[in-house]
Coordinates of N, CA, C and O in Angstrom, one line a residue:
X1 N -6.3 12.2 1.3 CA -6.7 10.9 1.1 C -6.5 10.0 2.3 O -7.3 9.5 3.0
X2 N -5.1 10.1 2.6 CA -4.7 9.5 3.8 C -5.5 9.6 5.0 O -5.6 8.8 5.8
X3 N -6.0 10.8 4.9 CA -6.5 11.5 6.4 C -7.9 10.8 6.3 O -8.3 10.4 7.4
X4 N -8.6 10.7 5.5 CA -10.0 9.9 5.3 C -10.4 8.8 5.4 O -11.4 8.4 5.9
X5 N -9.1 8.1 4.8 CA -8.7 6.7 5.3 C -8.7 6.4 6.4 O -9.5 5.5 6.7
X6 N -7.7 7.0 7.4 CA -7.8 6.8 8.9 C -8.6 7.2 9.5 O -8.5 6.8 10.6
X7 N -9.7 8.0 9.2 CA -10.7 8.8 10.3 C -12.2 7.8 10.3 O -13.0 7.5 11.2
X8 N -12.1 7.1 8.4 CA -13.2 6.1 8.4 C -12.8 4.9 9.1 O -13.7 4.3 9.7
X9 N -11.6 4.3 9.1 CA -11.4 3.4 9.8 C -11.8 3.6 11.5 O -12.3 2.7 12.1
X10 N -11.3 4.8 12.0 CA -11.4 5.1 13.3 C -13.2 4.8 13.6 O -13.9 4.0 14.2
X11 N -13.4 6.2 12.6 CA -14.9 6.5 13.0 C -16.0 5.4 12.9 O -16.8 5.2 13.8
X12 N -16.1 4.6 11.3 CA -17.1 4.5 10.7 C -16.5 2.6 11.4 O -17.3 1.9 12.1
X13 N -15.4 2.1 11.0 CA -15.1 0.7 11.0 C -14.6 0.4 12.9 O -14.6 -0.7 13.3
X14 N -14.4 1.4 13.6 CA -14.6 1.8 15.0 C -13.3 0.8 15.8 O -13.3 0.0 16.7
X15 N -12.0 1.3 14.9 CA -10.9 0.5 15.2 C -10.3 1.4 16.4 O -10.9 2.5 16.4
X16 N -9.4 1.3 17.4 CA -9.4 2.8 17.8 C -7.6 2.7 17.5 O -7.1 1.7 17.1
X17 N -7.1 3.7 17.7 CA -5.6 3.9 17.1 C -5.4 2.6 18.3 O -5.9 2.2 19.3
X18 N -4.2 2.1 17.0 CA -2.8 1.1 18.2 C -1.4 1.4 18.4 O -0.9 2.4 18.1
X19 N -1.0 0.8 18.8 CA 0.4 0.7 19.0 C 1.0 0.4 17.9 O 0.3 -0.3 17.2
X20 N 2.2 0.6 17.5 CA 2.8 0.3 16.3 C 3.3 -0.7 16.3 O 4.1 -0.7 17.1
X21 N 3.1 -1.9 15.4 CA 3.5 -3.4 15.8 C 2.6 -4.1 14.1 O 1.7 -3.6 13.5
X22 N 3.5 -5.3 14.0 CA 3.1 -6.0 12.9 C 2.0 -7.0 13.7 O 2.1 -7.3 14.9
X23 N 1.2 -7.2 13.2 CA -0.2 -8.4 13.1 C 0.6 -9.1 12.7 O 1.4 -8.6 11.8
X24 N 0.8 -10.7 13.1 CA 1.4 -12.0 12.8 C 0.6 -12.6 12.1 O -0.6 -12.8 12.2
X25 N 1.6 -13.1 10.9 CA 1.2 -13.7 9.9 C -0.1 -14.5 10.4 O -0.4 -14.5 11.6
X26 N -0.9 -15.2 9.6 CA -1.8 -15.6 9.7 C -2.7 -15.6 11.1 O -3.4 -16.4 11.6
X27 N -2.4 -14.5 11.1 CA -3.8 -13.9 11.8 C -4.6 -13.7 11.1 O -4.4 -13.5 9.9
X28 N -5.9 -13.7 11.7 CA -7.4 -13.3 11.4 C -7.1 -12.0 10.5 O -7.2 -12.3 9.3
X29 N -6.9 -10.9 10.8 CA -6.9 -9.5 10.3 C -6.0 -9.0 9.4 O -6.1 -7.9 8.9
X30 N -4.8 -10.2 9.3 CA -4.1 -10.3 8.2 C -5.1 -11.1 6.9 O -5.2 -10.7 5.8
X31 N -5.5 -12.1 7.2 CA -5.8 -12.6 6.2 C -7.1 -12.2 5.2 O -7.4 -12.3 4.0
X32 N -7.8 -11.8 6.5 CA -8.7 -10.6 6.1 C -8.4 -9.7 4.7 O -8.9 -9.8 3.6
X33 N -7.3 -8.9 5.0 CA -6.9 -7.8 4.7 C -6.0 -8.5 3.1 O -6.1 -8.0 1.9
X34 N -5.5 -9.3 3.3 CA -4.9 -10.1 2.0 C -6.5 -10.3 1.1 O -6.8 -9.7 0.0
X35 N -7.4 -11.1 1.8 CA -8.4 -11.3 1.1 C -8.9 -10.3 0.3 O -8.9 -10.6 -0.9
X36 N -9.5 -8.9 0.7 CA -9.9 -7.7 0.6 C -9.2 -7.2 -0.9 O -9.9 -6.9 -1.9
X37 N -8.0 -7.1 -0.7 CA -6.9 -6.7 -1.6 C -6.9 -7.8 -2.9 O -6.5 -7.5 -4.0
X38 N -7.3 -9.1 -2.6 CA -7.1 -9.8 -3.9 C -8.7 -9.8 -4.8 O -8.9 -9.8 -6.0
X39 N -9.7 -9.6 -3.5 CA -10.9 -9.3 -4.1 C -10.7 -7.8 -5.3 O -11.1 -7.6 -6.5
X40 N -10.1 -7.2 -4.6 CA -10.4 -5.8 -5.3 C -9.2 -6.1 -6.5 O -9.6 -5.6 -7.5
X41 N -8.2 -6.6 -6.6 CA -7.3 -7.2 -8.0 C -8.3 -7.7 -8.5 O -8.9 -6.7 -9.0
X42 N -9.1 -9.2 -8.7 CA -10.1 -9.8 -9.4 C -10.7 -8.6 -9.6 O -10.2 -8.1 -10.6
X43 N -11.8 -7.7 -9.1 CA -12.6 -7.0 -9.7 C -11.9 -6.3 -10.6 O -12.5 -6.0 -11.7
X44 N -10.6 -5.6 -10.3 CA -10.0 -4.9 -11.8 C -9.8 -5.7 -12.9 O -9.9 -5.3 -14.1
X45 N -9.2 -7.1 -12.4 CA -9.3 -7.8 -13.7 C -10.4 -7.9 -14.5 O -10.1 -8.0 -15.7
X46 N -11.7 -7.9 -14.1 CA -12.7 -8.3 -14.9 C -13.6 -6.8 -15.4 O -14.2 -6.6 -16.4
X47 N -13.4 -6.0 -14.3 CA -13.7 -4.9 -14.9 C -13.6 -4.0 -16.9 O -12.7 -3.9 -17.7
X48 N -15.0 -3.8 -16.8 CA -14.9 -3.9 -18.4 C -15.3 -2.3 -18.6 O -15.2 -1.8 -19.7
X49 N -15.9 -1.3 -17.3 CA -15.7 0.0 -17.5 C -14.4 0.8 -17.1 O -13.5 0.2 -16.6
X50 N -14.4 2.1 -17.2 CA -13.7 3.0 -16.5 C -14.2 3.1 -15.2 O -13.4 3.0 -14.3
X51 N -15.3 3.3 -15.0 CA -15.9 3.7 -13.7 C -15.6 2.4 -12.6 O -15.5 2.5 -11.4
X52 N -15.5 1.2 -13.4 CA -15.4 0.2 -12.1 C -13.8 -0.1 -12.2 O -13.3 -0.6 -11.2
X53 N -13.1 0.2 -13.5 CA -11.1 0.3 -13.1 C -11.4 1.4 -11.6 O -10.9 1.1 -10.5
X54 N -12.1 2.5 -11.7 CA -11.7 3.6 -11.2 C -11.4 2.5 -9.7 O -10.5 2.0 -9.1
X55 N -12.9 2.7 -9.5 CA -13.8 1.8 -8.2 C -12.6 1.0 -7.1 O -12.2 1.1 -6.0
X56 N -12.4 0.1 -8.4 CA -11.1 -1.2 -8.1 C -10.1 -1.0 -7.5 O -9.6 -1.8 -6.7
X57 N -9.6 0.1 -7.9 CA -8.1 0.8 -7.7 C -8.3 1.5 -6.5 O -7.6 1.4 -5.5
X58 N -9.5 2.4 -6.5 CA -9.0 3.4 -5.5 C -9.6 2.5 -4.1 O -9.1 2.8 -3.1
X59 N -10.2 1.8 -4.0 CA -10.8 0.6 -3.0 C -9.6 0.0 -2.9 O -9.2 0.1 -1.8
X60 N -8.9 -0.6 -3.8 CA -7.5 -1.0 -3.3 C -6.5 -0.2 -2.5 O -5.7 -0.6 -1.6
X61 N -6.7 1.1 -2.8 CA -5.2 2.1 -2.1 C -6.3 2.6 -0.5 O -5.7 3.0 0.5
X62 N -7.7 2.5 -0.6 CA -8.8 2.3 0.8 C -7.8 1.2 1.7 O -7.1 1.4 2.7
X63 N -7.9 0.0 1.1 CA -7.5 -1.0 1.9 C -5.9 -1.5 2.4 O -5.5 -2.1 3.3
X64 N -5.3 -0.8 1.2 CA -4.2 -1.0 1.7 C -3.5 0.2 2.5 O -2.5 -0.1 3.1
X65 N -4.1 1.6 2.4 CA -4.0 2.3 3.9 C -4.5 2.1 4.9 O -3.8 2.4 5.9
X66 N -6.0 1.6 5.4 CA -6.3 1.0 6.3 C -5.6 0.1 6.8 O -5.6 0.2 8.1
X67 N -4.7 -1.0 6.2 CA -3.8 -1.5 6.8 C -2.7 -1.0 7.5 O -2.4 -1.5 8.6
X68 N -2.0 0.0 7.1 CA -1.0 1.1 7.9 C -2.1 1.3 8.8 O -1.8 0.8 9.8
X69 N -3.3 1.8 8.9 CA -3.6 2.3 10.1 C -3.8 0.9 11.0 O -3.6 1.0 12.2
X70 N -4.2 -0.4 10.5 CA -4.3 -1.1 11.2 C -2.9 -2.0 12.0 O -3.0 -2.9 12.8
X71 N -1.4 -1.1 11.3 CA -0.2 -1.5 11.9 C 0.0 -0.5 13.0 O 1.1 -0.5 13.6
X72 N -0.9 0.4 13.3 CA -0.3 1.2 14.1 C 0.3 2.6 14.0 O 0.5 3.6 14.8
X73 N 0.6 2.4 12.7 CA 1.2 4.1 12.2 C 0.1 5.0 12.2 O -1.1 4.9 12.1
X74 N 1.2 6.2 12.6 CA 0.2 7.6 12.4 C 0.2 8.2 11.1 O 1.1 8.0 10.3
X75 N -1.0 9.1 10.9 CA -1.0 10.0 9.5 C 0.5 9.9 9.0 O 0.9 9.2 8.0
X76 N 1.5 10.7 9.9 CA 2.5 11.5 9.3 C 3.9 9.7 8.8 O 4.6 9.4 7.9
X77 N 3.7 9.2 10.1 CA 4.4 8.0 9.8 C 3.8 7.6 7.9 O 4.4 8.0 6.9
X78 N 2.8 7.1 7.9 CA 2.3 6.9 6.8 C 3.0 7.5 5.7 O 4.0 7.1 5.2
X79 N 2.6 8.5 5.5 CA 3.3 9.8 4.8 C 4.6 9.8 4.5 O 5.1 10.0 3.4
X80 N 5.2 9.6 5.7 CA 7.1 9.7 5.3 C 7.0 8.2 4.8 O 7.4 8.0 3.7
X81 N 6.5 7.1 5.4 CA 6.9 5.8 4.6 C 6.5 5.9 3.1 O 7.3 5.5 2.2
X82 N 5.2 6.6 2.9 CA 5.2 6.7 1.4 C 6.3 7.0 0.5 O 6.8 6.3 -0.3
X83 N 6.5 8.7 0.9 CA 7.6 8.8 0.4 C 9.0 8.7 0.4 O 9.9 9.2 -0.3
X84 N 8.9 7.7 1.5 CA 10.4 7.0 1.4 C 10.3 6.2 0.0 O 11.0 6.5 -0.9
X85 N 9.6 5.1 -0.1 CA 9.1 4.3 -1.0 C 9.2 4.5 -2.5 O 9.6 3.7 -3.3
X86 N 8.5 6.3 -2.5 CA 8.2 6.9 -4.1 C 9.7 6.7 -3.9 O 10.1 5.6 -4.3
X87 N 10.8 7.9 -3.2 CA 12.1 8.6 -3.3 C 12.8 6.9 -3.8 O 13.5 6.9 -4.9
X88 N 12.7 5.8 -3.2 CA 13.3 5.0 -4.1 C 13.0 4.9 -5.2 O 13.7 4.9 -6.2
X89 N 11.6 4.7 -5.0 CA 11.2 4.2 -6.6 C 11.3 4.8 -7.7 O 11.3 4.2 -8.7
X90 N 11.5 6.4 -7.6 CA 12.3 7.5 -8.4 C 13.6 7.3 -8.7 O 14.0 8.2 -9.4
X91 N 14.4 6.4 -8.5 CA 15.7 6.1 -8.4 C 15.7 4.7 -9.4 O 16.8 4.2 -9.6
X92 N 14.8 4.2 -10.0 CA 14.8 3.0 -10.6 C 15.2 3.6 -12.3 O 15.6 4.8 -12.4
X93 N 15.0 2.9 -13.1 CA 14.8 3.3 -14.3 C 13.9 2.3 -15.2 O 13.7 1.1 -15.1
X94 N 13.6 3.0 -16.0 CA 12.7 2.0 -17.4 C 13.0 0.6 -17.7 O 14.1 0.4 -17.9
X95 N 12.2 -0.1 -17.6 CA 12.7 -1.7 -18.2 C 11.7 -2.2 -17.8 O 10.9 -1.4 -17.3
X96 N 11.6 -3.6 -17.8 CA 10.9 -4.7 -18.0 C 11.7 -6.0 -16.8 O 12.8 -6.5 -17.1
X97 N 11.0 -6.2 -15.9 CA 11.1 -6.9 -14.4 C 11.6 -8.4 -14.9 O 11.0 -8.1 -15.9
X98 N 12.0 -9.4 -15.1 CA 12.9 -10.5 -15.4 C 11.3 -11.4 -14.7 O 11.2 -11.5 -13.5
X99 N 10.1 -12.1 -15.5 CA 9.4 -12.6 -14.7 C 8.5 -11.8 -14.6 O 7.5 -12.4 -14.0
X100 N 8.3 -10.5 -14.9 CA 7.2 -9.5 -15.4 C 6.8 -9.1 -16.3 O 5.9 -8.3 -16.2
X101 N 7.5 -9.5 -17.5 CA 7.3 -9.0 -18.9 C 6.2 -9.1 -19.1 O 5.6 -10.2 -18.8
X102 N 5.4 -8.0 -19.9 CA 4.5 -8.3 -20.5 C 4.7 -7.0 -21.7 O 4.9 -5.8 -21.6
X103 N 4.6 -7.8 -22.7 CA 4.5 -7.2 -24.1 C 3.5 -6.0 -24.0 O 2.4 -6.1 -23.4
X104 N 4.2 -4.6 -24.7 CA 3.7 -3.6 -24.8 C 3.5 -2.9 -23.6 O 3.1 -1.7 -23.8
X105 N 3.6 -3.3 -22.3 CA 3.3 -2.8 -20.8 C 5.0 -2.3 -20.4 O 6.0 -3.0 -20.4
X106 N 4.9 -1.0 -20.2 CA 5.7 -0.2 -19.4 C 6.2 -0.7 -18.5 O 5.3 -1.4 -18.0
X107 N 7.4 -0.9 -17.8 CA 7.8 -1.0 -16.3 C 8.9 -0.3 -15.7 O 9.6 0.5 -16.4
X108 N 9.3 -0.6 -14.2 CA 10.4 0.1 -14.1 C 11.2 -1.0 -13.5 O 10.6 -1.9 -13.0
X109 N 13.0 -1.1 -13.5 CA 13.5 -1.9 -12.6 C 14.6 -0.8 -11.7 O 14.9 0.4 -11.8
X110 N 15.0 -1.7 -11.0 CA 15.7 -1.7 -9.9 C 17.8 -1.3 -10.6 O 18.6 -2.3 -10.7
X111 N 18.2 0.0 -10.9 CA 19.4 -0.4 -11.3 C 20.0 -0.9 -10.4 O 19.6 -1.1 -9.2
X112 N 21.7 -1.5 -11.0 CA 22.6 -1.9 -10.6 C 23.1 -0.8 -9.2 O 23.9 0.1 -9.3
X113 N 22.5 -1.2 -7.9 CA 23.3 -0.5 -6.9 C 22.0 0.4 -6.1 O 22.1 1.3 -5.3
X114 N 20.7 -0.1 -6.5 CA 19.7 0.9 -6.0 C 19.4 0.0 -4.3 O 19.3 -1.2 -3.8
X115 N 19.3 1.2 -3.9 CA 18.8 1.1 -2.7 C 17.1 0.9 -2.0 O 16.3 1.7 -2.4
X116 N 16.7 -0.2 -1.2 CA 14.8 -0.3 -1.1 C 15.2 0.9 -0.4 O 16.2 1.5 -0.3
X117 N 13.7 1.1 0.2 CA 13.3 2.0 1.2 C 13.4 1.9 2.7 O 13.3 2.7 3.7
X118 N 13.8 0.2 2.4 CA 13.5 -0.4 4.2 C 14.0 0.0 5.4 O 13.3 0.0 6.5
X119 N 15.6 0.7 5.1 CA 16.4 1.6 6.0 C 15.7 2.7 6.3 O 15.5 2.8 7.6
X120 N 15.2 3.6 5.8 CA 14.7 4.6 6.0 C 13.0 4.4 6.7 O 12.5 5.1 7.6
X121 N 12.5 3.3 5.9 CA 11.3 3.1 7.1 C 11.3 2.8 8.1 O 10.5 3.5 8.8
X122 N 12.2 1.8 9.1 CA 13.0 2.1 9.6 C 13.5 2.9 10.6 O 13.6 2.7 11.8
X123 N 13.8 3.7 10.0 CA 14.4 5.4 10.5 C 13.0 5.8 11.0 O 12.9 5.8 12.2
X124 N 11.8 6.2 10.2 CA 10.6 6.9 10.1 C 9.8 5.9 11.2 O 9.4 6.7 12.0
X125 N 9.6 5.2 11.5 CA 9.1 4.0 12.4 C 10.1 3.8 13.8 O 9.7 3.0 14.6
X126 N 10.7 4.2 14.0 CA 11.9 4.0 15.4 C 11.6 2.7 15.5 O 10.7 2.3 16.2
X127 N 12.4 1.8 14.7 CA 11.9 0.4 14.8 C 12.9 -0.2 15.1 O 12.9 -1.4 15.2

């Protein structure tokens, strides 16, 4: 998936690889990219098939890897940041977010003593 992501961005959206570095806030291509991402939330919210949840979501995880490629990361950077991310987020347990509840909706929190990922991205980023 990853790898499709970056090659349409390369190929098709004709970005060419960068240097690894954050886009400053309110930049053009930040806000862009915010935009993109809330467009594709709205359309899941109103979404009344399967076919266009599907649409919504996976156009979301389109745009929000395009953004890694548009920070600069490579495939594999990508990849370990992911799973730096899951490996914490495997570390949470069941509950309900203080300010996220929603009745009958599943969630996970953060135990007493868990660690983000940030250190290790980090690590994986020589940052």
């Amino acid at each position: 998936m990853l790898t499709r992501v970056f090659d349409f961005n390369a190929k098709v959206v004709g970005i060419e690889p960068r240097l690894l570095g954050t886009i400053t806030p309110g930049h053009p291509e930040i806000s862009w990219l915010v935009g993109v991402l809330q467009e594709e939330a709205q359309e899941l919210a109103e979404a009344e098939t399967l076919v266009d949840q599907v649409d919504a979501l996976i156009d979301s995880i389109v745009f929000a890897m395009g953004g890694l490629y548009r920070l600069g990361l490579t495939k594999e950077q990508a990849l370990e940041c992911f799973h730096a991310v899951m490996d914490a987020n495997f570390e949470k347990k069941a509950g309900q977010k203080k300010g996220r509840e929603v009745e009958g909706v599943k969630d996970a929190i953060k135990p007493e003593g868990w660690k983000g990922p940030e250190a290790r991205i980090k690590e994986i980023l020589n940052v």
